[in-house]
Amino acid sequence: MTEKTLFQKIMDREEPGDILYEDDRCVALRDINPQAPSHVLVVPRKPIPTLDALTEEDEPLVGHLFLVAQKVAAEEGLTDGYRAVFNNGSDAQQTVAHIHLHLIGGRRMSWPPG
Ligand code: 5GP
């Protein structure tokens, strides 16, 4: 069996994590190093390593992650907007090889991203 990812360990309560929401397909938890007043990671239970590993079977799952992000954003009071992004691969500085949607909000952001 392959080793669990960090996020799987948090989902399985083997590592601490501030979990805001969970269902049978995903978990939303606060980022340990928040980049804004609200920074939540929406992570599928399925340990897909990168966006490049997605298959057609994952299409509804990815849509679900965005709908959960929408719910969490409302609960976080992000009425003025938010960013919902995936860092993918080394150029984007993905550091955890288990895809996760970053929901970032609560401050005015700049564009382009650094
Ligand atoms: P990435 O760089 O892969 O797009 O995002 C990984 C995110 O996971 C980073 O924003 C980082 O702060 C967060 N992170 C790393 N270790 C932990 C941890 O142990 N707990 C939580 N909640 N977040 C973590």
XYZ file of C-alpha atoms and ligand atoms in Angstrom:
138
model
C 0.000 0.000 0.000
C 1.306 3.470 -0.847
C 1.918 5.908 1.983
C -0.912 8.245 2.864
C -0.606 11.868 1.822
C -0.535 14.601 4.461
C -4.143 15.450 3.671
C -5.244 11.813 3.961
C -3.625 11.682 7.396
C -5.532 14.833 8.422
C -8.807 13.413 7.063
C -8.178 10.169 8.952
C -7.449 12.150 12.150
C -3.897 10.824 12.250
C -2.571 14.396 12.018
C -4.207 17.497 13.498
C -6.257 19.742 11.237
C -8.957 22.384 11.538
C -11.704 20.717 9.491
C -14.616 23.008 8.610
C -16.628 20.660 6.406
C -16.554 17.072 5.224
C -18.657 14.674 3.224
C -18.144 11.354 1.494
C -16.100 12.938 -1.305
C -14.054 15.757 0.191
C -12.879 17.689 3.221
C -12.384 21.436 3.738
C -9.725 22.462 6.248
C -7.972 25.653 7.211
C -4.518 26.152 5.706
C -1.819 26.040 8.377
C -0.072 29.038 6.783
C -2.926 31.318 5.693
C -2.248 33.793 2.885
C -5.353 35.860 3.692
C -7.822 36.212 6.579
C -9.648 33.176 5.173
C -7.607 30.400 3.544
C -9.267 27.010 3.256
C -8.190 23.932 1.307
C -10.888 21.797 -0.304
C -9.402 18.349 -0.763
C -10.938 15.284 -2.397
C -10.734 12.085 -0.352
C -9.332 10.430 -3.472
C -5.568 11.105 -3.429
C -5.160 12.396 -6.989
C -1.558 13.686 -7.101
C -1.860 16.463 -9.710
C -4.431 17.915 -12.079
C -2.620 16.058 -14.857
C -3.695 12.777 -13.288
C -7.416 13.617 -13.507
C -9.555 11.289 -15.595
C -13.079 11.604 -16.976
C -14.277 9.667 -13.937
C -13.108 12.603 -11.778
C -15.135 15.228 -13.636
C -18.086 15.308 -11.181
C -15.669 15.253 -8.244
C -13.893 18.397 -9.425
C -17.236 20.160 -9.847
C -18.149 19.083 -6.325
C -14.989 20.684 -4.942
C -16.093 24.034 -6.403
C -19.594 23.720 -4.954
C -18.148 22.951 -1.534
C -15.832 25.960 -1.920
C -18.917 28.076 -2.674
C -20.595 26.855 0.545
C -17.508 27.421 2.663
C -17.042 30.898 1.147
C -20.585 31.782 2.200
C -19.960 30.439 5.704
C -16.729 32.436 5.884
C -18.652 35.563 4.894
C -16.655 36.170 1.719
C -19.374 38.335 0.190
C -16.911 40.556 -1.696
C -15.315 37.672 -3.569
C -12.523 35.171 -3.208
C -9.953 33.268 -5.192
C -10.339 29.550 -5.923
C -7.133 28.101 -7.320
C -5.178 24.900 -7.769
C -1.405 25.092 -7.807
C -0.298 22.420 -10.234
C 3.266 21.196 -10.557
C 6.574 22.809 -9.743
C 6.182 26.076 -11.663
C 3.000 26.758 -9.714
C 4.741 25.721 -6.473
C 2.501 22.785 -5.669
C 4.003 21.322 -2.507
C 1.521 18.601 -1.515
C 0.979 15.901 -4.141
C -2.730 15.517 -3.445
C -4.846 18.001 -5.394
C -6.543 20.718 -3.359
C -8.500 23.830 -4.162
C -7.214 26.900 -2.324
C -10.128 29.111 -1.260
C -8.568 32.460 -0.371
C -10.443 35.569 0.693
C -11.063 38.323 3.170
C -8.705 40.870 1.629
C -8.252 42.695 -1.662
C -5.888 40.726 -3.892
C -3.625 41.727 -6.739
C -3.289 40.273 -10.215
C -1.189 38.764 -11.721
C -0.244 36.375 -8.910
C 3.419 36.244 -7.941
P 0.356 23.781 -2.424
O 1.655 24.477 -2.182
O 0.587 22.291 -2.667
O -0.528 24.382 -3.469
O -0.482 23.921 -1.092
C -0.218 23.185 0.057
C -0.808 23.957 1.193
O -0.853 23.114 2.323
C 0.021 25.183 1.592
O -0.762 26.352 1.477
C 0.444 24.894 3.032
O 0.437 26.021 3.856
C -0.584 23.863 3.458
N -0.108 22.942 4.484
C 1.119 22.355 4.537
N 1.198 21.552 5.621
C -0.010 21.650 6.232
C -0.539 21.024 7.410
O 0.097 20.229 8.096
N -1.816 21.356 7.748
C -2.563 22.239 6.995
N -3.804 22.499 7.429
N -2.094 22.816 5.894
C -0.830 22.524 5.507
